[in-house]
Coordinates of C-alpha atoms in Angstrom, one line a residue:
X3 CA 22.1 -48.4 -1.6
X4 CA 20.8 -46.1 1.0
X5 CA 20.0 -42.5 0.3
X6 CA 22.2 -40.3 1.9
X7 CA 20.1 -37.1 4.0
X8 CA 20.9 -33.9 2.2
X9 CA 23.8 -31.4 3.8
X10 CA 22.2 -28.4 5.2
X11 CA 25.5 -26.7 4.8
X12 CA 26.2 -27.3 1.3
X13 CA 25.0 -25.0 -1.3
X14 CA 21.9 -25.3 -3.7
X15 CA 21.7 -27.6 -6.5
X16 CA 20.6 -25.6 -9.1
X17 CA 22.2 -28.0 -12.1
X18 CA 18.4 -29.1 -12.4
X19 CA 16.5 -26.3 -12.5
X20 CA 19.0 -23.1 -12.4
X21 CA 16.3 -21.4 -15.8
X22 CA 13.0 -20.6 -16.3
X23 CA 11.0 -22.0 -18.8
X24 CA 11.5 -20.2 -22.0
X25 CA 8.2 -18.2 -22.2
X26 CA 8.9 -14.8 -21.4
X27 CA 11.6 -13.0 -20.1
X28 CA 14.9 -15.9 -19.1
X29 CA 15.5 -15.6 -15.4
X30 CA 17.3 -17.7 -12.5
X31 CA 15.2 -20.0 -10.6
X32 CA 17.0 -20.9 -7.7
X33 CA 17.3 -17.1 -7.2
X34 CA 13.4 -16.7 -7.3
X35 CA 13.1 -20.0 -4.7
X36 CA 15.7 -18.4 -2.2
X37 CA 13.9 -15.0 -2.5
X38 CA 10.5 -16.5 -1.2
X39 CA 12.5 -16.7 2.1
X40 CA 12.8 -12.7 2.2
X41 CA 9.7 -12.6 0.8
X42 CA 8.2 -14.2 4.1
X43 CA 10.6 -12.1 6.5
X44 CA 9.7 -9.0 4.7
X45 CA 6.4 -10.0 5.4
X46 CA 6.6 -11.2 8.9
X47 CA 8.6 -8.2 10.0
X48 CA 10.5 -10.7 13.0
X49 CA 13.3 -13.1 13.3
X50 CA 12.1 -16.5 12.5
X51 CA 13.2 -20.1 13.5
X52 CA 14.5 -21.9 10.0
X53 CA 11.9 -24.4 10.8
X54 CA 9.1 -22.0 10.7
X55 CA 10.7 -19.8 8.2
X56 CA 11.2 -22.4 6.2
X57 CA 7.6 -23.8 6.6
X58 CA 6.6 -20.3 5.8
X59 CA 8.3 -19.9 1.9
X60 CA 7.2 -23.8 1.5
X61 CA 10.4 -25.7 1.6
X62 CA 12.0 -27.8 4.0
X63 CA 14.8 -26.8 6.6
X64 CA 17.8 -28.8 4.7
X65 CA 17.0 -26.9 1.5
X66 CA 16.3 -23.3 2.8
X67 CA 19.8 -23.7 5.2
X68 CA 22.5 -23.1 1.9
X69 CA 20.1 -20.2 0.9
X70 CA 19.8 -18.8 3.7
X71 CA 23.8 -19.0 4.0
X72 CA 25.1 -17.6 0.7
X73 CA 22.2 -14.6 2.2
X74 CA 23.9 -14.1 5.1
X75 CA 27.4 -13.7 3.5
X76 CA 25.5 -10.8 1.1
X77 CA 24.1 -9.2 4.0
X78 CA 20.7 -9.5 3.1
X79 CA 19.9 -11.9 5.9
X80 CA 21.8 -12.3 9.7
X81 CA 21.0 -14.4 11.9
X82 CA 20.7 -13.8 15.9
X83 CA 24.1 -15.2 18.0
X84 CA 21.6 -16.3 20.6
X85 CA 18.4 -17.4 19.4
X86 CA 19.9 -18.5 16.2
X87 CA 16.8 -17.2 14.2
X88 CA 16.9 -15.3 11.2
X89 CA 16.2 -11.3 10.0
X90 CA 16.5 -8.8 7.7
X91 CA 20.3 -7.8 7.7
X92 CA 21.8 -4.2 7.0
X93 CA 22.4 -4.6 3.2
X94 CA 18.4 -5.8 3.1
X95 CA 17.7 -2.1 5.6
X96 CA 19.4 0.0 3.1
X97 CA 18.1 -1.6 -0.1
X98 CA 14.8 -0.6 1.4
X99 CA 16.3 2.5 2.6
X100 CA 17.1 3.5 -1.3
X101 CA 13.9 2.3 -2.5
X102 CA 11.8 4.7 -0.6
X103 CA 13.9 7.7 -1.7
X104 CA 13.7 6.9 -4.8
X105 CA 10.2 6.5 -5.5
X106 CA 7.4 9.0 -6.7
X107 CA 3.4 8.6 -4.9
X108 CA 2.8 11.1 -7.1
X109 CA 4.2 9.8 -10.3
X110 CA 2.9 6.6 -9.4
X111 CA -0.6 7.6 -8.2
X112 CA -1.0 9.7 -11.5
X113 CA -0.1 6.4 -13.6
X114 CA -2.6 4.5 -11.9
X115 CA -5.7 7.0 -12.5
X116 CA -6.4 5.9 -16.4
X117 CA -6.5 2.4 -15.3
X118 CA -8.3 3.0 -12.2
X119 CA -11.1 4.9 -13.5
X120 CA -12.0 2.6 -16.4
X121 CA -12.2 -0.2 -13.7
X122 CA -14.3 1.9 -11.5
X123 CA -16.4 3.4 -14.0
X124 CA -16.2 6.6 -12.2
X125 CA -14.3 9.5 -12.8
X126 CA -11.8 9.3 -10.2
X127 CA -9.1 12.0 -8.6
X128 CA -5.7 12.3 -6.3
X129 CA -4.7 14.9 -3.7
X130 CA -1.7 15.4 -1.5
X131 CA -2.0 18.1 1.4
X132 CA -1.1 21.5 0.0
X133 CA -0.7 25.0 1.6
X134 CA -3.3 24.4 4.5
X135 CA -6.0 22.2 2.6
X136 CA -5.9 19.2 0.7
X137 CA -4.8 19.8 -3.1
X138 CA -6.2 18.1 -6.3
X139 CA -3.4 17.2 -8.3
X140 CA -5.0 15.3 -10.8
X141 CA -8.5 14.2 -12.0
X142 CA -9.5 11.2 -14.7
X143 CA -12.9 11.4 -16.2
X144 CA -14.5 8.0 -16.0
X145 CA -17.2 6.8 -18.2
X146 CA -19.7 8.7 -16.9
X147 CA -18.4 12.3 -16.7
X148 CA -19.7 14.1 -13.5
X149 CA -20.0 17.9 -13.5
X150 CA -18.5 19.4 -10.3
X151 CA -16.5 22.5 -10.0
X152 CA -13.7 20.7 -9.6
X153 CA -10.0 20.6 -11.3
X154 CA -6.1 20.3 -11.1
X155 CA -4.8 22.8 -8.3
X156 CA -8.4 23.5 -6.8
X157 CA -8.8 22.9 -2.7
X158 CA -11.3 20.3 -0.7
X159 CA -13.0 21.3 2.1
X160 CA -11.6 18.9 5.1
X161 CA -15.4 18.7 6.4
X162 CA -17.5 18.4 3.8
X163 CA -15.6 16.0 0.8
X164 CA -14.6 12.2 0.8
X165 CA -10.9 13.8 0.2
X166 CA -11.1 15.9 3.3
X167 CA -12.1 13.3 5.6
X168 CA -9.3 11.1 4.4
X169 CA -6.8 14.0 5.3
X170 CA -8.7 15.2 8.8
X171 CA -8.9 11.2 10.1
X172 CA -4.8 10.9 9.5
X173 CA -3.4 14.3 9.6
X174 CA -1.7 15.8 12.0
X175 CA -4.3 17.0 14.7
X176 CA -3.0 20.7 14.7
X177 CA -3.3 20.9 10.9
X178 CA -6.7 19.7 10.6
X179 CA -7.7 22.0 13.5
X180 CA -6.3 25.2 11.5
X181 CA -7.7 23.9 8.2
X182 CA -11.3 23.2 9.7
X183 CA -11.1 26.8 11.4
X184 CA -10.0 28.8 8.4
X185 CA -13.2 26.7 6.6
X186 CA -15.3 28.4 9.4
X187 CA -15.4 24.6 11.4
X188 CA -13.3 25.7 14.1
X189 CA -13.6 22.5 17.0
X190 CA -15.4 20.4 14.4
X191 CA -13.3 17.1 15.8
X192 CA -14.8 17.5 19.1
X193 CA -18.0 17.4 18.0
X194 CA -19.5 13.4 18.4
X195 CA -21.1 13.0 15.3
X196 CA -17.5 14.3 13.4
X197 CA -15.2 12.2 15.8
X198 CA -17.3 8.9 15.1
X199 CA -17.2 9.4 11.4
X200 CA -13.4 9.7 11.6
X201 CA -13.4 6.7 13.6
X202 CA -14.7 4.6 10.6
X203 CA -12.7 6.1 8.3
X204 CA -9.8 4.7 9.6
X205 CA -11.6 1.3 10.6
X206 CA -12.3 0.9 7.1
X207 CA -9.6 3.1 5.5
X208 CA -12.5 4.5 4.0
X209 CA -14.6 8.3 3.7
X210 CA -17.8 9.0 2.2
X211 CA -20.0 11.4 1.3
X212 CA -23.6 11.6 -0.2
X213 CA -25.1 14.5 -1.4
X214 CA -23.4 17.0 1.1
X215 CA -21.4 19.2 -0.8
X216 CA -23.4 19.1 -3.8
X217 CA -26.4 18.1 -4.4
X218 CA -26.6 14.6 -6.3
X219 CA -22.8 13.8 -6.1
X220 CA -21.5 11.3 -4.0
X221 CA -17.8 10.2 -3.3
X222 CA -15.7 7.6 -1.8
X223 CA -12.0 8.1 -0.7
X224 CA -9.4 6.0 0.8
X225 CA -5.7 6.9 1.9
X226 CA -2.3 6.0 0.6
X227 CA 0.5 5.8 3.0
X228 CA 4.4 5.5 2.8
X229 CA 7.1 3.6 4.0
X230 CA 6.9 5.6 7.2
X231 CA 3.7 5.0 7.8
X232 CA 2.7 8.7 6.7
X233 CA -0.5 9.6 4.7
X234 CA 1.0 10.9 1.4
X235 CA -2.2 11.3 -0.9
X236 CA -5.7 10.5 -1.3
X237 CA -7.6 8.7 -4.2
X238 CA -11.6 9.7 -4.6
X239 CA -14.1 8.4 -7.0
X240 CA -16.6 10.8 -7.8
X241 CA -19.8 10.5 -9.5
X242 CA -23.8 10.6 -9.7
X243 CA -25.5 9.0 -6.5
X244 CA -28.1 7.5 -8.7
X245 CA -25.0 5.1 -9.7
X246 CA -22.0 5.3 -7.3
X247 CA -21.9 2.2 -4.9
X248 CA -21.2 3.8 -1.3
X249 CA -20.8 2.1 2.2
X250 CA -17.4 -0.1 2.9
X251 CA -19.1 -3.2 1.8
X252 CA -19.9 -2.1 -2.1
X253 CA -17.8 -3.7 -4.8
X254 CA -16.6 0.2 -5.8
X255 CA -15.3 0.3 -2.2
X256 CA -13.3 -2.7 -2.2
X257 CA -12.1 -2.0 -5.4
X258 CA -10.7 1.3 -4.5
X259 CA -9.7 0.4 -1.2
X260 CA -6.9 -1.6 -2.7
X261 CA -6.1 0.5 -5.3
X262 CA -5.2 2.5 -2.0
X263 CA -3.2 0.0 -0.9
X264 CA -1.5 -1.4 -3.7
X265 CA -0.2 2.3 -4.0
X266 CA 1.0 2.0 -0.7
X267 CA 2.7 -1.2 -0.2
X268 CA 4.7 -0.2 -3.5
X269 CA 5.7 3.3 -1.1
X270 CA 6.8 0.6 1.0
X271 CA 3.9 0.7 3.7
X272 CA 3.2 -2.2 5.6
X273 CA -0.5 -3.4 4.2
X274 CA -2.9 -6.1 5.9
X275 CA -5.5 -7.8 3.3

């Protein structure tokens, strides 16, 4: 007997395979194969074809149709009258709407700092922008302890630290300005040498500093954003120069680079790897 094609417009079979495998928690599978086609328009950020959408989460056209369907009907997907490709719809917008109200890049930024530090090896530290500087909020000795006059609640200088140079290369301009004059820096982003270190920073999404503000302490720092695309905090690691890895090449870097942005795509920031 000939096969018969499969209906695009019928729903999923999920009479084969509607579990997971009992190891670990029970969960729906079909649920977790539909969701690789938000997954991909999340990602993409556009309205897709279902040919290239589908392509995209690694299924065929006939099979990501019925999802892509029973989506629709929830609001989580819509697809264009014209073009007849598919986006985000509204219930998707406010899901993700909700979810960046509700979550914490403090809370979550102090969770990470245990872990972060052990991995590092490095005593690392966070820092939102405070009243006119750039606040430490918390520190986490690493295994080797590094002896700066440094702890919860005291200010970095915007010229001279790793944290600083995070804040000055993505803060508002005005703000810097102030917070470089009342440091006694006043036009210090004019200057050439200043501007082009900025620059790199956010090339590389990366500060550091050698030996500047101390003598025999170096630091790397990298930003966290939200879902606005807003700097929120900053993550440093700290430590002797004998033994901290600097330049945006060093393992340390990459390492705390996307610590950075694992903090931020979970704010909801759009993150390139």
């Amino acid at each position: 007997m000939a096969s018969v094609p499969p209906d695009p417009h019928s729903e999923p079979d999920d009479s084969s395979a509607d579990e997971l495998p009992t190891r670990g928690p029970r969960g729906i599978q079909s649920v977790e194969v539909g969701g690789q086609l938000l997954r991909v328009l999340g990602r993409t950020g556009r309205r897709m074809a279902l040919k290239d959408l589908a392509g995209a989460a690694g299924m065929t056209a006939a099979k990501a149709h019925p999802y892509l369907v029973s989506f629709g009907k929830l609001g989580l997907v819509e697809q264009d009258a014209v073009s007849g490709h598919y986006g985000l719809g509204p219930l998707a917008m406010q899901l993700g709407l909700i979810s960046l109200q509700q979550v914490d890049p403090v809370r979550l930024a102090i969770a990470e700092l245990p872990g972060l530090a052990q991995r590092l090896g490095h005593t690392v530290s966070a820092a939102v922008w405070g009243d006119g500087a750039p606040v430490i909020i918390r520190i986490e000795e690493g295994p080797q302890p590094v002896y700066v006059a440094m702890r919860h609640g005291s200010t970095a200088s915007v010229r001279h630290t790793a944290t600083g140079k995070v804040f000055a290369a993505f803060g508002p301009r005005a703000q810097i300005e102030a917070a470089l004059a009342a440091e006694g820096h006043g036009g210090a982003l004019d200057l050439p040498a200043f501007a082009a270190e900025l620059a790199s920073v956010r090339l590389h999404q990366l500060s550091e500093v050698r030996d500047e503000l101390v003598p025999g302490v170096s630091a790397l720092a990298t930003p966290v954003f939200d879902g606005f695309g807003r700097l929120v905090l900053c993550l440093a690691a700290i430590g002797p120069s004998a033994t901290l890895q600097t330049g945006p090449r060093s393992a340390l870097a990459h390492m705390l680079v996307d610590a950075g942005r694992t903090l931020s795509e979970r704010l909801g920031a759009p993150v390139s790897r």
